[in-house]
Short mmCIF file of C-alpha atoms in Angstrom, two decimals:
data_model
loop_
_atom_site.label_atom_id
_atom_site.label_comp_id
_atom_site.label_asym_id
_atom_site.label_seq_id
_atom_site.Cartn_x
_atom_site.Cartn_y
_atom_site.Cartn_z
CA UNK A 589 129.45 150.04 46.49
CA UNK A 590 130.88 147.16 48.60
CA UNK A 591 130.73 149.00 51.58
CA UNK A 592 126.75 149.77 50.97
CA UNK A 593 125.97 146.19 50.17
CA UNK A 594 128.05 145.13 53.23
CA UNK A 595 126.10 147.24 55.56
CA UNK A 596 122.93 146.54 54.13
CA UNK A 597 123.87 142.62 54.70
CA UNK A 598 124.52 143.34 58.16
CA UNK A 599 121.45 145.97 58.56
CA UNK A 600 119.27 142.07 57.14
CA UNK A 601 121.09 140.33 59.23
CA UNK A 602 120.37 142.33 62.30
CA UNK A 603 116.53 142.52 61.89
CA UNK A 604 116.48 138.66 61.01
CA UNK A 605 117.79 138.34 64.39
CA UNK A 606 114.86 140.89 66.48
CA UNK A 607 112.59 139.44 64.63
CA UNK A 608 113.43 136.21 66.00
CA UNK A 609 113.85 137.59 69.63
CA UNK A 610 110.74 139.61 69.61
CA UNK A 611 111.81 142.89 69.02
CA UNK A 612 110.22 143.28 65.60
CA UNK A 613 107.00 141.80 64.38
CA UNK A 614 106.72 138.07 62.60
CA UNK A 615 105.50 140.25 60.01
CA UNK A 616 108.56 142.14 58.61
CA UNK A 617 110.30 138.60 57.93
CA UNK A 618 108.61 138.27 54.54
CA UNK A 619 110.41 140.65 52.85
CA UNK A 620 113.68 139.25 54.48
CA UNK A 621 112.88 136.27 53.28
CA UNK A 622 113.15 134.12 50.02
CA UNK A 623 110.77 131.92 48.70
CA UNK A 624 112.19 129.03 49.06
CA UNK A 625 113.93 129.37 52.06
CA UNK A 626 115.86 125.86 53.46
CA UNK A 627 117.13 125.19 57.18
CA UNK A 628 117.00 123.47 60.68
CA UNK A 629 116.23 125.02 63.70
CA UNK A 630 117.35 123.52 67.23
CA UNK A 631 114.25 120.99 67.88
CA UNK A 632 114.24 117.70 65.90
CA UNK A 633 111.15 118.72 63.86
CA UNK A 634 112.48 121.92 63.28
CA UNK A 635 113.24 121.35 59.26
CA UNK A 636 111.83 124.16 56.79
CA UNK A 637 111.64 123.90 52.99
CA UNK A 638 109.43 126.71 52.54
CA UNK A 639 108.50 130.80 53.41
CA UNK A 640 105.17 129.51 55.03
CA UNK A 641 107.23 126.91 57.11
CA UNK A 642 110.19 129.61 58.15
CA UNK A 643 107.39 131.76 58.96
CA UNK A 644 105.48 129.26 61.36
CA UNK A 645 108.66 128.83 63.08
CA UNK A 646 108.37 132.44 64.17
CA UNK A 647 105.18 132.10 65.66
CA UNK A 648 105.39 129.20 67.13
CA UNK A 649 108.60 130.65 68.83
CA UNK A 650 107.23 134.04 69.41
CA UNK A 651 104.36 132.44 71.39
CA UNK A 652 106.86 130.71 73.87
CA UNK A 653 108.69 133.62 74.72
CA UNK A 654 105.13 135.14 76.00
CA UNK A 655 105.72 132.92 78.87
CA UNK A 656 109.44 134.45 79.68
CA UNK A 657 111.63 137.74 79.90
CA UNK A 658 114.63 136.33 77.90
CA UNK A 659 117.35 138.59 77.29
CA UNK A 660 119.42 137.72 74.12
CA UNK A 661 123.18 138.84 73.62
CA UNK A 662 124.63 138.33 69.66
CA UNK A 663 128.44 137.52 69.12
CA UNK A 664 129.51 137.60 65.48
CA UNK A 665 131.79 134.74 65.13
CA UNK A 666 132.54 134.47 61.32
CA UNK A 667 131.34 137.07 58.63
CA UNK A 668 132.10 135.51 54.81
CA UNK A 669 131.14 137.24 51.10
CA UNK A 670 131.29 134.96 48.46
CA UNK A 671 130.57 134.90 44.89
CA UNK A 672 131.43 138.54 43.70
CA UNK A 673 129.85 139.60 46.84
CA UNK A 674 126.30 138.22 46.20
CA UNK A 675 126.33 135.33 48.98
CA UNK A 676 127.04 136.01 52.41
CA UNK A 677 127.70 133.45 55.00
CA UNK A 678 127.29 134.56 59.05
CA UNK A 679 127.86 132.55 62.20
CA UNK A 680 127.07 133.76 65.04
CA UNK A 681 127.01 132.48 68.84
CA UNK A 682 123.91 133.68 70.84
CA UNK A 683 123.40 134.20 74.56
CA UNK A 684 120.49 134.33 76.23
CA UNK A 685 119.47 134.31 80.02
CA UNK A 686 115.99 133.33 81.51
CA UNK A 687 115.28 134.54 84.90
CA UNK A 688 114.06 132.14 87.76
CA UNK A 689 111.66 132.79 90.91
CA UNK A 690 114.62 133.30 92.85
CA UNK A 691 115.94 136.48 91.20
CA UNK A 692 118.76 134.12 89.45
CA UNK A 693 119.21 133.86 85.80
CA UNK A 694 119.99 130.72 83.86
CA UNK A 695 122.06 131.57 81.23
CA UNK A 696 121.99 129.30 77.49
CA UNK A 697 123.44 129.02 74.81
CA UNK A 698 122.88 128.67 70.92
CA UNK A 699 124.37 128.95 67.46
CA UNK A 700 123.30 130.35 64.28
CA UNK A 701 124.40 130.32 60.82
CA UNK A 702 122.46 132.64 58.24
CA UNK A 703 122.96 131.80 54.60
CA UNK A 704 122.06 135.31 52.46
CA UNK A 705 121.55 135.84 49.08
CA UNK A 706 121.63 139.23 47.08
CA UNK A 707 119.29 139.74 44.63
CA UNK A 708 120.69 143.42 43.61
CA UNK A 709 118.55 145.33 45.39
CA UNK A 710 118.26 143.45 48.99
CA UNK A 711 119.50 140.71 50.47
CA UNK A 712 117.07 137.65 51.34
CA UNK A 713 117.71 134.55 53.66
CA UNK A 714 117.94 131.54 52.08
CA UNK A 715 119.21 129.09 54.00
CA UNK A 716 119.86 128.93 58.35
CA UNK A 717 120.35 126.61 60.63
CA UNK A 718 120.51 126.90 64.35
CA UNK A 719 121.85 124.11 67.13
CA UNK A 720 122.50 123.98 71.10
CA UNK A 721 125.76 122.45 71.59
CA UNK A 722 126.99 120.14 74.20
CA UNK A 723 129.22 121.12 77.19
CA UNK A 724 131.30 117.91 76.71
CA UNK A 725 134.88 117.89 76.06
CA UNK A 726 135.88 116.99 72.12
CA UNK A 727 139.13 115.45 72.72
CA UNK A 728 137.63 112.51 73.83
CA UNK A 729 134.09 112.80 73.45
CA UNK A 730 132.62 114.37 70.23
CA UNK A 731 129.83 112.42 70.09
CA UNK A 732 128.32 113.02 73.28
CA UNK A 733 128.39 109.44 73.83
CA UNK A 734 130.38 109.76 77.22
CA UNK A 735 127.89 112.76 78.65
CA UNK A 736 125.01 111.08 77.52
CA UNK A 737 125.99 108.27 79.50
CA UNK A 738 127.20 110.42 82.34
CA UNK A 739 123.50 112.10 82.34
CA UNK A 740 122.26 108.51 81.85
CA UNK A 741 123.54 107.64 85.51
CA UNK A 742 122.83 110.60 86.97
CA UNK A 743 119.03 109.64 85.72
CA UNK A 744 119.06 106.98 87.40
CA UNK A 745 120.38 107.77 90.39
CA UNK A 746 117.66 110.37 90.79
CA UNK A 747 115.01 107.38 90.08
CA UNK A 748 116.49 105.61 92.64
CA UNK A 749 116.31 108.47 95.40
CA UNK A 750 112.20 109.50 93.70
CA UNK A 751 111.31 105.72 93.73
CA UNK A 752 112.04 105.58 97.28
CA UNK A 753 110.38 108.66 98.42
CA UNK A 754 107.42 106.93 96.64
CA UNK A 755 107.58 103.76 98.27
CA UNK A 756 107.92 105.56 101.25
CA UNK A 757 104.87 107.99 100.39
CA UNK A 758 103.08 104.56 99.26
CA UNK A 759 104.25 103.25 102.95
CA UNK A 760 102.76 105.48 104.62
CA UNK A 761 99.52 105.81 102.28
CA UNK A 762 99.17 102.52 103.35
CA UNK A 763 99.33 102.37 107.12
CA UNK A 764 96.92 105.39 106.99
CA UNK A 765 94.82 103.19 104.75
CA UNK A 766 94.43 100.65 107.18
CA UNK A 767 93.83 102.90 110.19
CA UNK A 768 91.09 104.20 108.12
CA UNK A 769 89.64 100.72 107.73
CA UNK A 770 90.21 99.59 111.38
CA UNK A 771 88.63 102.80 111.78
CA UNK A 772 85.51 102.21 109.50
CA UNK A 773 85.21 98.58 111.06
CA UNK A 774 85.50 99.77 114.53
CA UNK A 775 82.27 102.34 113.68
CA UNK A 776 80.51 99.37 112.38
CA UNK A 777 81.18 97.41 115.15
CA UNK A 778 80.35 99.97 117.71
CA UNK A 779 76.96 100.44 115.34
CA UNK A 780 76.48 96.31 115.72
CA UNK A 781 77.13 96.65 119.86
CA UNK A 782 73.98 99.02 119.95
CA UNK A 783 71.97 96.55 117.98
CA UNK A 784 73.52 93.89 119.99
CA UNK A 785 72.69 95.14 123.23
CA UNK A 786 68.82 95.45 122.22
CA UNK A 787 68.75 92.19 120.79
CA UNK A 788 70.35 90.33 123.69
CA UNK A 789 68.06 92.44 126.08
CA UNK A 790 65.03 90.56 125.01
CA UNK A 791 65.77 86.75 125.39
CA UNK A 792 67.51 87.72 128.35
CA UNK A 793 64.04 89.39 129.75
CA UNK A 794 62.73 85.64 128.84
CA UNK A 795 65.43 83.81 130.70
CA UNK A 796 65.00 85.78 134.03
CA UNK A 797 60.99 86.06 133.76
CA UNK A 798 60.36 82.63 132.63
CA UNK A 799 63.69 81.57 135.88
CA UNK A 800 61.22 83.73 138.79
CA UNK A 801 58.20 81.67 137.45
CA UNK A 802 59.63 78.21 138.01
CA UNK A 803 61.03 79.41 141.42
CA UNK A 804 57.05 79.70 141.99
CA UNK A 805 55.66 76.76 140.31
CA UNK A 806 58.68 74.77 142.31
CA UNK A 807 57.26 75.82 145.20
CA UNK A 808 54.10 74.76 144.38
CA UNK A 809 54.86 71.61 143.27
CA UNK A 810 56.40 71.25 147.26
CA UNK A 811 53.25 71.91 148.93
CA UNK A 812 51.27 69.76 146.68
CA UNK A 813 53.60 66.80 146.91
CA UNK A 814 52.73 67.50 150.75
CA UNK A 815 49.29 66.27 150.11
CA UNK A 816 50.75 63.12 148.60
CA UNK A 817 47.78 61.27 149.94
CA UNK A 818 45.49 62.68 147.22
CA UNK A 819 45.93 60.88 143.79
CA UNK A 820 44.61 64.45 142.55
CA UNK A 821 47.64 66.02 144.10
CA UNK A 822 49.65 63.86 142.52
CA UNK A 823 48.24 64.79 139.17
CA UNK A 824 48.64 68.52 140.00
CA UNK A 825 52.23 68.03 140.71
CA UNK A 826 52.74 66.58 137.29
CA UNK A 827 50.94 69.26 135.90
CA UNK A 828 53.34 71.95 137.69
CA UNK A 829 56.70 70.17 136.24
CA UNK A 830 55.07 69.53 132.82
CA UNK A 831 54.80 73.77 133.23
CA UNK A 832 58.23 73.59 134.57
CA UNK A 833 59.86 71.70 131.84
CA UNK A 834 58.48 73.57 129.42
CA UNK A 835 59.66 76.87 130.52
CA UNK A 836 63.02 75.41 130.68
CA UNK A 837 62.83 74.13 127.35
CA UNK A 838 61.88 78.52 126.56
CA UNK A 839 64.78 79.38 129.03
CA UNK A 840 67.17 77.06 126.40
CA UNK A 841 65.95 78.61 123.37
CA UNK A 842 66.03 82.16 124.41
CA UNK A 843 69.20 81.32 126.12
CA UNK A 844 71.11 79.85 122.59
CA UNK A 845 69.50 82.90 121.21
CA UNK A 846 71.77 85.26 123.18
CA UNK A 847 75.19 83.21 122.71
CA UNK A 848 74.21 82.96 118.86
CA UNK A 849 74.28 87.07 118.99
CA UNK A 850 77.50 87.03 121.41
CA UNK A 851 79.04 84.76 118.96
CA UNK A 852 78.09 86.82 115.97
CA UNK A 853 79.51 89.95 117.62
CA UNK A 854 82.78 88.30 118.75
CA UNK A 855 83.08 86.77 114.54
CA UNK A 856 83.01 90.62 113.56
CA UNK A 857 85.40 92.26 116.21
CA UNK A 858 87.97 88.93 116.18
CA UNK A 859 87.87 89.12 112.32
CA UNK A 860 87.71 84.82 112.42
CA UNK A 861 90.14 82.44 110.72
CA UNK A 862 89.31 84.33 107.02
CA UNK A 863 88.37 81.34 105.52
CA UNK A 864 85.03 81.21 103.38
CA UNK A 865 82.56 78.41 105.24
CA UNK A 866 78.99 77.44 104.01
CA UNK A 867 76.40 79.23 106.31
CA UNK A 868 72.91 79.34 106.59
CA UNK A 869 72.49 82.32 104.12
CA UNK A 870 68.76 83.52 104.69
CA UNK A 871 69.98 83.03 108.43
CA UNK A 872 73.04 85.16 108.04
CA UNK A 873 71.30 87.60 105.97
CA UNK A 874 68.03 88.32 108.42
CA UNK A 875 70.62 88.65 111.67
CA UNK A 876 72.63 91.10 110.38
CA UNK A 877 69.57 93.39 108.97
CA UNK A 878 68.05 92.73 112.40
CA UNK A 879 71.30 93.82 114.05
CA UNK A 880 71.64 96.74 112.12
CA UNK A 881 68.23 98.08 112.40
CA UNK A 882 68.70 97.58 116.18
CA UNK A 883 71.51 99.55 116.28
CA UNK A 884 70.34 101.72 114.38
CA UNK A 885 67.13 102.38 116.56
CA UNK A 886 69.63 102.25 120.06
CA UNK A 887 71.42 105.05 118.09
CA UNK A 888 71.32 109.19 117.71
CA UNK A 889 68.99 109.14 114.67
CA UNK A 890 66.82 106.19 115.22
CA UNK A 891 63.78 106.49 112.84
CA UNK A 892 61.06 103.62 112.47
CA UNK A 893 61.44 101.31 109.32
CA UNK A 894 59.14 98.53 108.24
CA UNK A 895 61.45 96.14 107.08
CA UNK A 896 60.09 93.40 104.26
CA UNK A 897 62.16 90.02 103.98
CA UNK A 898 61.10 88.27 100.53
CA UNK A 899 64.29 85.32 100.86
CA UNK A 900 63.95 82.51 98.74
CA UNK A 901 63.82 79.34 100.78
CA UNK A 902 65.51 77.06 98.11
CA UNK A 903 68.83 78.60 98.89
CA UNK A 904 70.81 76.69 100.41
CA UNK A 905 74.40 77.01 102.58
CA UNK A 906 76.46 79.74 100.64
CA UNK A 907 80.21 79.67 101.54
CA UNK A 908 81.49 83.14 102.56
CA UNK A 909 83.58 84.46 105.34
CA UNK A 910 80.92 85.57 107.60
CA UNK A 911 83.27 87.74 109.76
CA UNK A 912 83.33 89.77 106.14
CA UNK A 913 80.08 89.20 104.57
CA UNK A 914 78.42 90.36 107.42
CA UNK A 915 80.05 93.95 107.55
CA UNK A 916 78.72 94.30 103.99
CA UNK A 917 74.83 93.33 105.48
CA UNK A 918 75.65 96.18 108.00
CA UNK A 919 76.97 98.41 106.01
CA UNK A 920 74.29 98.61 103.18
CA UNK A 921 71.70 98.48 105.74
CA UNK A 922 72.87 101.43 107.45
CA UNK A 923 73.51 103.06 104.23
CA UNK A 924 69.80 102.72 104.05
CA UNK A 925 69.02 103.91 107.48
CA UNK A 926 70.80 107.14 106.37
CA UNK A 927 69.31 107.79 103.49
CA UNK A 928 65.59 107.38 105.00
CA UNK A 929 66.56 109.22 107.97
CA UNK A 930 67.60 112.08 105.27
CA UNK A 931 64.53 111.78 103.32
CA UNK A 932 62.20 111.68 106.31
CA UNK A 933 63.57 115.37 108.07
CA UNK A 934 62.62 116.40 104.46
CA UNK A 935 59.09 115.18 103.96
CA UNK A 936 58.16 116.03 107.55
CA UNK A 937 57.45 119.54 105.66
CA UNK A 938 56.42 117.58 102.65
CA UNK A 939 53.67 115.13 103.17
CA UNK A 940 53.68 111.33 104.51
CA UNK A 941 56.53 109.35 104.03
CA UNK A 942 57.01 105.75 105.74
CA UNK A 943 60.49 104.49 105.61
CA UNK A 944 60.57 101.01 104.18
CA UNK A 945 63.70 98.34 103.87
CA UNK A 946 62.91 95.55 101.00
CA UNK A 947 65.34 92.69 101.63
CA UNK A 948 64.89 89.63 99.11
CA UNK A 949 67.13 86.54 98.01
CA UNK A 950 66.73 84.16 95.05
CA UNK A 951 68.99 81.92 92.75
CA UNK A 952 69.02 83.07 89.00
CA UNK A 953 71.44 80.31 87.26
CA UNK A 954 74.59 79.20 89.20
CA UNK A 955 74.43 82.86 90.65
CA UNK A 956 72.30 83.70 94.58
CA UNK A 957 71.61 87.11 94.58
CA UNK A 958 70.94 90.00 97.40
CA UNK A 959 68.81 92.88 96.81
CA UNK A 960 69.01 95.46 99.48
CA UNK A 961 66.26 98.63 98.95
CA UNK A 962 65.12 101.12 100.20
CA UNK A 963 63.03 104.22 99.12
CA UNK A 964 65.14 106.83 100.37
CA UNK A 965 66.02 110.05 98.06
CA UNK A 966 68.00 107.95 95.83
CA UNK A 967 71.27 108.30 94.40
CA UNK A 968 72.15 110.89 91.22
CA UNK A 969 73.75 109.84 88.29
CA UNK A 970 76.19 112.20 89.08
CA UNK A 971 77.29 110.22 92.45
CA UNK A 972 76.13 106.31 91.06
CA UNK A 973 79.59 106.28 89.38
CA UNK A 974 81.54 107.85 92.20
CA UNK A 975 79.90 105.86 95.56
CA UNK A 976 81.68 102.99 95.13
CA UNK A 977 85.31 104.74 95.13
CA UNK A 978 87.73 104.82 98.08
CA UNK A 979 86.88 108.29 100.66
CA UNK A 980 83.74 109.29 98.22
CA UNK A 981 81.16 110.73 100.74
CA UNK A 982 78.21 112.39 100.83
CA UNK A 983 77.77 113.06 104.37
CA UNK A 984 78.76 116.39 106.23
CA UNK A 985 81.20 117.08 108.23
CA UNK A 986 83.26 113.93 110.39
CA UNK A 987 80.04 111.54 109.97
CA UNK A 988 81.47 109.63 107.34
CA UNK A 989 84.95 107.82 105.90
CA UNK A 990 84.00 107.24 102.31
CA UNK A 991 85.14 104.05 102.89
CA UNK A 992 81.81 101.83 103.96
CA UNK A 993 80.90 101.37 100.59
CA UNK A 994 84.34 100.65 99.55
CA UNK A 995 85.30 98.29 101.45
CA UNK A 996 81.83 96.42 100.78
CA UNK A 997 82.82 96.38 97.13
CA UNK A 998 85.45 94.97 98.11
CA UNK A 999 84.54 92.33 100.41
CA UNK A 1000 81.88 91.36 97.34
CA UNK A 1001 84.87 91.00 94.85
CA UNK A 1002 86.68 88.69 96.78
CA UNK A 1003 83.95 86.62 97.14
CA UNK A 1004 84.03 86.22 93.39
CA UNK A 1005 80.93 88.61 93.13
CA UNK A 1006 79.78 92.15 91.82
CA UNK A 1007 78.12 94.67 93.87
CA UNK A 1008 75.48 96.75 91.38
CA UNK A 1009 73.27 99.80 92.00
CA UNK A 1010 70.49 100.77 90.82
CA UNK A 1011 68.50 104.03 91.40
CA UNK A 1012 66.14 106.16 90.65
CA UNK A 1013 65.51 110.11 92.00
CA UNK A 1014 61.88 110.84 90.14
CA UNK A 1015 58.56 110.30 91.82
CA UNK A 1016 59.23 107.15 92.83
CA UNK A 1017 62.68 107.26 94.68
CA UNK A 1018 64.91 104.50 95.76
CA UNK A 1019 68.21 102.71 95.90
CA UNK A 1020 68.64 99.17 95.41
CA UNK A 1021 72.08 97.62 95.91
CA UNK A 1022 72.42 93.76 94.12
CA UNK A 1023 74.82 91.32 95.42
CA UNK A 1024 76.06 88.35 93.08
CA UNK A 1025 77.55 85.71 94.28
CA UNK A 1026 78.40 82.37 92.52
CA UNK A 1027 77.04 79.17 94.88
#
């Protein structure tokens, strides 16, 4: 009789334990089980009180061993009947190995201690408890204290070696960061040189026209002086340098006109001092639209644009670092060009469509805003939120950084402003890009 209810005990036993490797169904546990089963398992929240709990612990395992081929090895390591033979204590040690990608298996290791009950027909756990011990040494370090600190330093040595290899990765994130800016500023300014070079052409065509006309009406003035005897030659020769003068006074204006744009492109390729300085803000805005729809015309996809300045004359001298500020004019302008050039291959299959850039400034409170427009195909809602982020494009292929946008956000922040954008895609398409900066 001892015999049977001894190998019956170990016959529970065994199935308790394929049930928890896989081998049998979660199923089969209930009649194994008793009611009101106790334990601990080997995680920290592992703590049952109840069949339903034991039972979820099955699961729960059984679903993590769908993601490995675990092989499990049992060593009996104490067998103990107490009671008359109606409680059974086992403890066992468990081995099981976990293979890796390499063909190598990890081999762990757990305990287990099964508390059975015999109810004189079966036997039914009642109590278990399971835990992964510690490969530290117990003669002078049962606690774990010494390992844990041990692992401790071995953390932080790793930190150490990972934080570098990110400061390293953030290094070099950052060079290529500002090559990519140099890079965007460099297109911008090779952009501005094509605008330049128009814009300087035409007071330049003034200064050498207006230069072979006085070479004439000099010479006149010699042959009438020759008749010096005539007080009507005399008036005639005033007449001539009165001409004279004023074409001179045209040759200086046109002449200022072309070191003003010299002077602006030399600002935005020298970067300037970085300070902010109060400029002539209608001024600085209308150059650098003029600029960029120059260059933009001198360019590979020149299109025509009627541009519409409504700038509020009240404004006064904003300070901003114009070296800056003015790579944000350019760079929302030619934003615009894009987006009209886009929209105009479209509609030439589509109907009329007339490109138009609205550029307006007012004051509204202690605040002078810019409102840059245009009534291209407009952004989607989809890319409003993403435009402003660092390498966001929407252009193919090599014809754009992601960073013009960017970098105009941030120019606008450190001015103590907010760049905003509004847009619409329906019937009536456009983007509008709002500039707020404090006076």
């Amino acid at each position: 009789m001892k015999d049977t209810r001894k190998d019956l005990l170990h016959q529970t036993h065994q199935r308790i334990f394929e049930i928890i490797t896989g081998e049998l169904p979660v199923k089969e546990a209930v009649k194994l089980i008793d009611d009101k089963i106790s334990g601990f398992g080997t995680t920290w929240d592992e703590m049952i009180l109840s069949k339903k709990d034991y039972l979820g612990i099955l699961e729960n395992t059984r679903n993590q061993q769908e993601n490995y081929q675990l092989e499990w090895n049992l060593k009996p390591f104490s067998y103990r009947m107490l009671a008359n033979d109606t409680v059974a204590v086992l403890c066992d040690e468990v081995n099981f190995f976990s293979p890796t990608d390499t063909g190598e298996k990890i081999e762990m290791f757990l305990r287990y201690t099964g508390v059975y009950e015999y109810t004189g027909e079966k036997w039914l756990l009642i109590h278990f408890h399971g835990s992964k011990p510690e490969f530290v040494d117990s003669a002078i370090d049962s606690f774990g204290i010494e390992h844990l600190k041990e692992k401790n330093e071995e953390l932080k040595e790793e930190v150490k070696k990972r934080t570098a290899r990110l400061e390293e990765s953030l290094s070099r994130l950052r060079a290529t960061q500002e090559q990519l800016i140099h890079s965007e500023k460099m297109a911008s300014l090779g952009e501005l040189t094509a605008g330049i070079a128009h814009e300087i052409k035409n007071p330049l065509n003034f200064v050498n026209n207006f230069s072979d006309l006085n070479v004439e009406l000099i010479d006149e003035s010699f042959e009438e002086l020759d008749k010096i005897g005539s007080s009507a030659a005399l008036s005639e020769a005033r007449e001539i340098l009165e001409d004279v003068k004023s074409n001179l006074e045209k040759i200086k204006q046109h002449g200022s006109r072309a070191d003003s744009i010299v002077k602006s492109m030399l600002q935005h390729s020298r970067g300037g001092n970085g300070k902010a300085e109060k400029v002539d803000f209608n001024g600085l805005v209308k150059e650098y639209v003029n600029l960029a729809f120059h260059g933009m015309r001198a360019g590979k996809k020149p299109i025509n644009v009627s541009i519409d300045y409504h700038l509020d004359e009240k404004i006064d001298k904003v300070p901003v670092i114009q070296e800056d500020f003015s790579r944000v004019i350019l760079n929302l302008c030619n934003n615009a060009f894009d987006a009209m050039h886009e929209k105009l291959n479209v509609s030439k299959t589509q109907g009329e469509y007339s490109p138009k850039l609205k550029v307006k400034t007012y004051g509204k409170g202690d605040k002078i805003i810019l409102e840059i427009e245009d009534n291209g195909p407009g952004i989607s809602d989809e890319y409003k939120s993403k435009i402003l982020q660092p390498f966001f494009t929407t252009k193919k292929g090599t014809e754009g950084t992601g960073l013009g946008l960017s970098i105009t956000n941030d120019i606008i922040k450190a001015h103590g402003g907010e760049l905003k954008v509004e847009s619409k895609t329906d019937n009536k398409t456009y983007s509008r890009f709002i500039i707020q900066l404090k006076k």
